[in-house]
Tab-separated table of C-alpha atoms and ligand atoms in Angstrom:
chain	number	residue	atom	x	y	z
M	1	UNK	CA	-21.621	1.253	5.580
M	2	UNK	CA	-19.129	-1.491	4.879
M	3	UNK	CA	-19.995	-4.756	3.234
M	4	UNK	CA	-22.256	-7.459	4.673
M	5	UNK	CA	-19.506	-9.795	5.815
M	6	UNK	CA	-18.045	-10.753	9.153
M	7	UNK	CA	-14.272	-11.085	9.078
M	8	UNK	CA	-12.723	-13.061	11.917
M	9	UNK	CA	-9.102	-12.339	12.776
M	10	UNK	CA	-6.902	-13.500	15.617
M	11	UNK	CA	-3.885	-15.539	16.543
M	12	UNK	CA	-3.754	-19.260	15.669
M	13	UNK	CA	-5.894	-21.274	18.069
M	14	UNK	CA	-8.239	-18.447	19.080
M	15	UNK	CA	-11.207	-20.317	17.591
M	16	UNK	CA	-11.753	-18.600	14.240
M	17	UNK	CA	-12.810	-21.812	12.478
M	18	UNK	CA	-15.134	-23.082	15.219
M	19	UNK	CA	-16.737	-19.688	15.828
M	20	UNK	CA	-16.854	-18.922	12.089
M	21	UNK	CA	-18.799	-22.075	11.344
M	22	UNK	CA	-21.197	-21.466	14.234
M	23	UNK	CA	-21.744	-17.843	13.100
M	24	UNK	CA	-22.371	-19.023	9.533
M	25	UNK	CA	-25.061	-21.397	10.809
M	26	UNK	CA	-26.604	-18.639	12.975
M	27	UNK	CA	-26.625	-15.985	10.227
M	28	UNK	CA	-27.340	-18.336	7.325
M	29	UNK	CA	-24.238	-16.985	5.580
M	30	UNK	CA	-21.420	-18.874	3.832
M	31	UNK	CA	-18.346	-19.773	5.887
M	32	UNK	CA	-15.206	-19.022	3.861
M	33	UNK	CA	-11.757	-19.930	5.169
M	34	UNK	CA	-8.892	-18.013	3.524
M	35	UNK	CA	-6.364	-20.831	4.116
M	36	UNK	CA	-8.705	-23.320	2.419
M	37	UNK	CA	-9.253	-20.859	-0.413
M	38	UNK	CA	-5.477	-20.585	-0.925
M	39	UNK	CA	-5.056	-24.373	-0.802
M	40	UNK	CA	-7.757	-24.842	-3.424
M	41	UNK	CA	-6.204	-22.271	-5.767
M	42	UNK	CA	-2.650	-23.555	-5.264
M	43	UNK	CA	-3.528	-27.252	-5.253
M	44	UNK	CA	-1.211	-27.836	-2.273
M	45	UNK	CA	-1.512	-27.348	1.483
M	46	UNK	CA	-0.497	-24.202	3.380
M	47	UNK	CA	2.297	-26.209	4.973
M	48	UNK	CA	3.567	-27.249	1.547
M	49	UNK	CA	3.427	-23.639	0.346
M	50	UNK	CA	5.583	-22.554	3.324
M	51	UNK	CA	7.987	-25.468	2.791
M	52	UNK	CA	8.435	-25.136	-0.957
M	53	UNK	CA	7.666	-21.507	-1.831
M	54	UNK	CA	8.336	-19.755	1.466
M	55	UNK	CA	6.351	-17.509	3.802
M	56	UNK	CA	6.673	-14.406	1.588
M	57	UNK	CA	4.897	-16.198	-1.286
M	58	UNK	CA	2.230	-17.442	1.108
M	59	UNK	CA	1.625	-13.847	2.235
M	60	UNK	CA	1.145	-12.759	-1.411
M	61	UNK	CA	-1.350	-15.565	-1.985
M	62	UNK	CA	-3.099	-14.598	1.250
M	63	UNK	CA	-3.526	-10.982	0.121
M	64	UNK	CA	-4.864	-12.145	-3.255
M	65	UNK	CA	-7.272	-14.554	-1.554
M	66	UNK	CA	-8.620	-11.878	0.815
M	67	UNK	CA	-9.138	-9.439	-2.068
M	68	UNK	CA	-11.108	-12.026	-4.007
M	69	UNK	CA	-13.127	-13.340	-1.075
M	70	UNK	CA	-14.122	-9.854	0.103
M	71	UNK	CA	-15.650	-8.966	-3.245
M	72	UNK	CA	-18.619	-11.079	-2.265
M	73	UNK	CA	-21.078	-10.592	0.616
M	74	UNK	CA	-23.000	-12.495	3.281
M	75	UNK	CA	-19.983	-14.502	4.319
M	76	UNK	CA	-18.240	-15.302	7.555
M	77	UNK	CA	-14.594	-14.996	6.535
M	78	UNK	CA	-12.083	-16.925	8.648
M	79	UNK	CA	-8.632	-15.460	8.059
M	80	UNK	CA	-5.195	-16.905	8.793
M	81	UNK	CA	-3.573	-15.689	12.004
M	82	UNK	CA	-0.940	-13.717	10.096
M	83	UNK	CA	-3.326	-11.921	7.733
M	84	UNK	CA	-3.354	-8.599	9.653
M	85	UNK	CA	0.445	-8.318	9.606
M	86	UNK	CA	0.106	-6.426	6.328
M	87	UNK	CA	-1.543	-3.006	6.581
M	88	UNK	CA	-3.101	-3.451	3.145
M	89	UNK	CA	-4.871	-6.586	4.383
M	90	UNK	CA	-6.121	-4.687	7.444
M	91	UNK	CA	-7.593	-2.028	5.173
M	92	UNK	CA	-9.167	-4.588	2.826
M	93	UNK	CA	-10.728	-6.362	5.797
M	94	UNK	CA	-12.078	-3.150	7.360
M	95	UNK	CA	-13.664	-2.205	4.045
M	96	UNK	CA	-14.859	-5.743	3.440
M	97	UNK	CA	-16.983	-6.198	6.534
M	98	UNK	CA	-17.222	-6.153	10.304
M	99	UNK	CA	-13.810	-7.162	11.594
M	100	UNK	CA	-13.896	-9.127	14.827
M	101	UNK	CA	-10.756	-10.209	16.650
M	102	UNK	CA	-10.900	-13.368	18.751
M	103	UNK	CA	-8.504	-13.463	21.706
M	104	UNK	CA	-7.401	-16.134	24.156
M	105	UNK	CA	-4.705	-16.413	26.787
M	106	UNK	CA	-1.291	-17.821	25.863
M	107	UNK	CA	-1.856	-20.930	27.993
M	108	UNK	CA	-5.257	-21.598	26.433
M	109	UNK	CA	-3.818	-21.212	22.924
M	110	UNK	CA	-0.976	-23.600	23.725
M	111	UNK	CA	-3.472	-26.195	25.014
M	112	UNK	CA	-5.689	-25.827	21.931
M	113	UNK	CA	-2.724	-26.224	19.544
M	114	UNK	CA	-0.932	-29.011	21.360
M	115	UNK	CA	-1.992	-31.815	18.984
M	116	UNK	CA	-1.561	-29.739	15.853
M	117	UNK	CA	1.115	-30.550	13.313
M	118	UNK	CA	-0.230	-28.684	10.315
M	119	UNK	CA	0.838	-25.160	11.237
M	120	UNK	CA	4.242	-24.385	9.720
M	121	UNK	CA	5.008	-21.532	12.113
M	122	UNK	CA	4.585	-23.759	15.167
M	123	UNK	CA	7.107	-26.446	14.322
M	124	UNK	CA	9.546	-27.133	17.149
M	125	UNK	CA	8.976	-26.029	20.733
M	126	UNK	CA	5.281	-25.078	20.817
M	127	UNK	CA	5.377	-22.954	23.987
M	128	UNK	CA	8.377	-21.002	22.766
M	129	UNK	CA	6.950	-20.495	19.259
M	130	UNK	CA	3.558	-19.273	20.513
M	131	UNK	CA	5.115	-16.888	23.023
M	132	UNK	CA	7.569	-15.452	20.497
M	133	UNK	CA	4.973	-14.989	17.767
M	134	UNK	CA	2.417	-13.475	20.148
M	135	UNK	CA	5.022	-11.024	21.386
M	136	UNK	CA	5.960	-10.094	17.789
M	137	UNK	CA	2.299	-9.649	16.896
M	138	UNK	CA	1.036	-7.969	20.024
M	139	UNK	CA	-0.017	-4.833	18.116
M	140	UNK	CA	-1.224	-6.309	14.839
M	141	UNK	CA	-4.699	-7.322	15.988
M	142	UNK	CA	-5.553	-3.967	17.574
M	143	UNK	CA	-6.964	-2.589	14.319
M	144	UNK	CA	-10.096	-4.729	14.746
M	145	UNK	CA	-12.937	-2.566	16.128
M	146	UNK	CA	-14.532	-5.516	17.949
M	147	UNK	CA	-12.422	-7.600	20.342
M	148	UNK	CA	-13.804	-10.791	21.881
M	149	UNK	CA	-12.224	-12.849	24.638
M	150	UNK	CA	-12.895	-16.549	24.009
M	151	UNK	CA	-11.116	-17.990	27.061
M	152	UNK	CA	-13.382	-20.271	29.104
M	153	UNK	CA	-16.472	-19.387	27.086
M	154	UNK	CA	-18.705	-21.786	25.155
M	155	UNK	CA	-19.190	-21.427	21.408
M	156	UNK	CA	-22.846	-20.566	22.040
M	157	UNK	CA	-21.889	-17.758	24.457
M	158	UNK	CA	-19.387	-16.265	22.017
M	159	UNK	CA	-21.750	-16.424	19.038
M	160	UNK	CA	-24.538	-14.773	21.035
M	161	UNK	CA	-22.106	-12.099	22.280
M	162	UNK	CA	-21.123	-11.302	18.684
M	163	UNK	CA	-24.729	-11.306	17.505
M	164	UNK	CA	-25.740	-8.870	20.257
M	165	UNK	CA	-22.787	-6.571	19.580
M	166	UNK	CA	-23.686	-6.368	15.902
M	167	UNK	CA	-27.392	-5.878	16.670
M	168	UNK	CA	-26.549	-2.966	18.962
M	169	UNK	CA	-24.232	-1.500	16.369
M	170	UNK	CA	-26.656	-1.707	13.462
M	171	UNK	CA	-30.022	-2.147	15.087
M	172	UNK	CA	-30.557	-5.114	12.749
M	173	UNK	CA	-29.051	-8.330	11.310
C	201	S3P	C1	-0.604	-18.443	10.193
C	201	S3P	C2	-1.815	-18.952	10.608
C	201	S3P	C3	-2.480	-20.077	9.924
C	201	S3P	C4	-2.063	-20.133	8.461
C	201	S3P	C5	-0.573	-20.159	8.343
C	201	S3P	C6	0.092	-18.936	8.985
C	201	S3P	C7	0.005	-17.325	10.955
C	201	S3P	O1	-3.898	-19.935	10.017
C	201	S3P	O2	-2.579	-19.056	7.745
C	201	S3P	O3	-0.100	-21.347	8.952
C	201	S3P	O4	0.934	-16.678	10.428
C	201	S3P	O5	-0.447	-17.054	12.095
C	201	S3P	P1	-4.745	-20.183	11.378
C	201	S3P	O6	-4.728	-18.928	12.166
C	201	S3P	O7	-6.104	-20.514	10.873
C	201	S3P	O8	-4.090	-21.313	12.080
């Protein structure tokens, strides 16, 4: 059996942070955000890393962060939306815990991200950026064995759905 972690993946704005924190409270596990982990190690924000060091360097730091985080257990791990682009990250995540992909419709994601200015990949025309990136990434999230639609659902509903899915899978937790 893989490790006692829940790893949340999904496109930006699918609710990984909100759901991750609610799951952490429900399970009594630590909530660990890979972007925050990277920022702490680097001493600068993700946006600054993209601006000064470039996306390729960010992706290296992201792989290192995931490797370190997934050595521990009893965590809800919130990953950056681009983490599953690399196959090696997919494998690390699958070995590191239960991987759950959160999904939402394009229009819902655009609404959720409308006020956001921190995400380097969404600078410029938001609608166009989200549509282009989602199209480019349409296959990258399929590796996750559990897929959850978050559109029009409350946090409570989603957390209970995840809890029940894991209970049925393991007969415990
Ligand atoms: C990214 C998503 C971001 C962050 C970075 C790149 C992506 O995380 O890692 O801006 O490539 O989709 P969130 O999904 O938490 O916004």
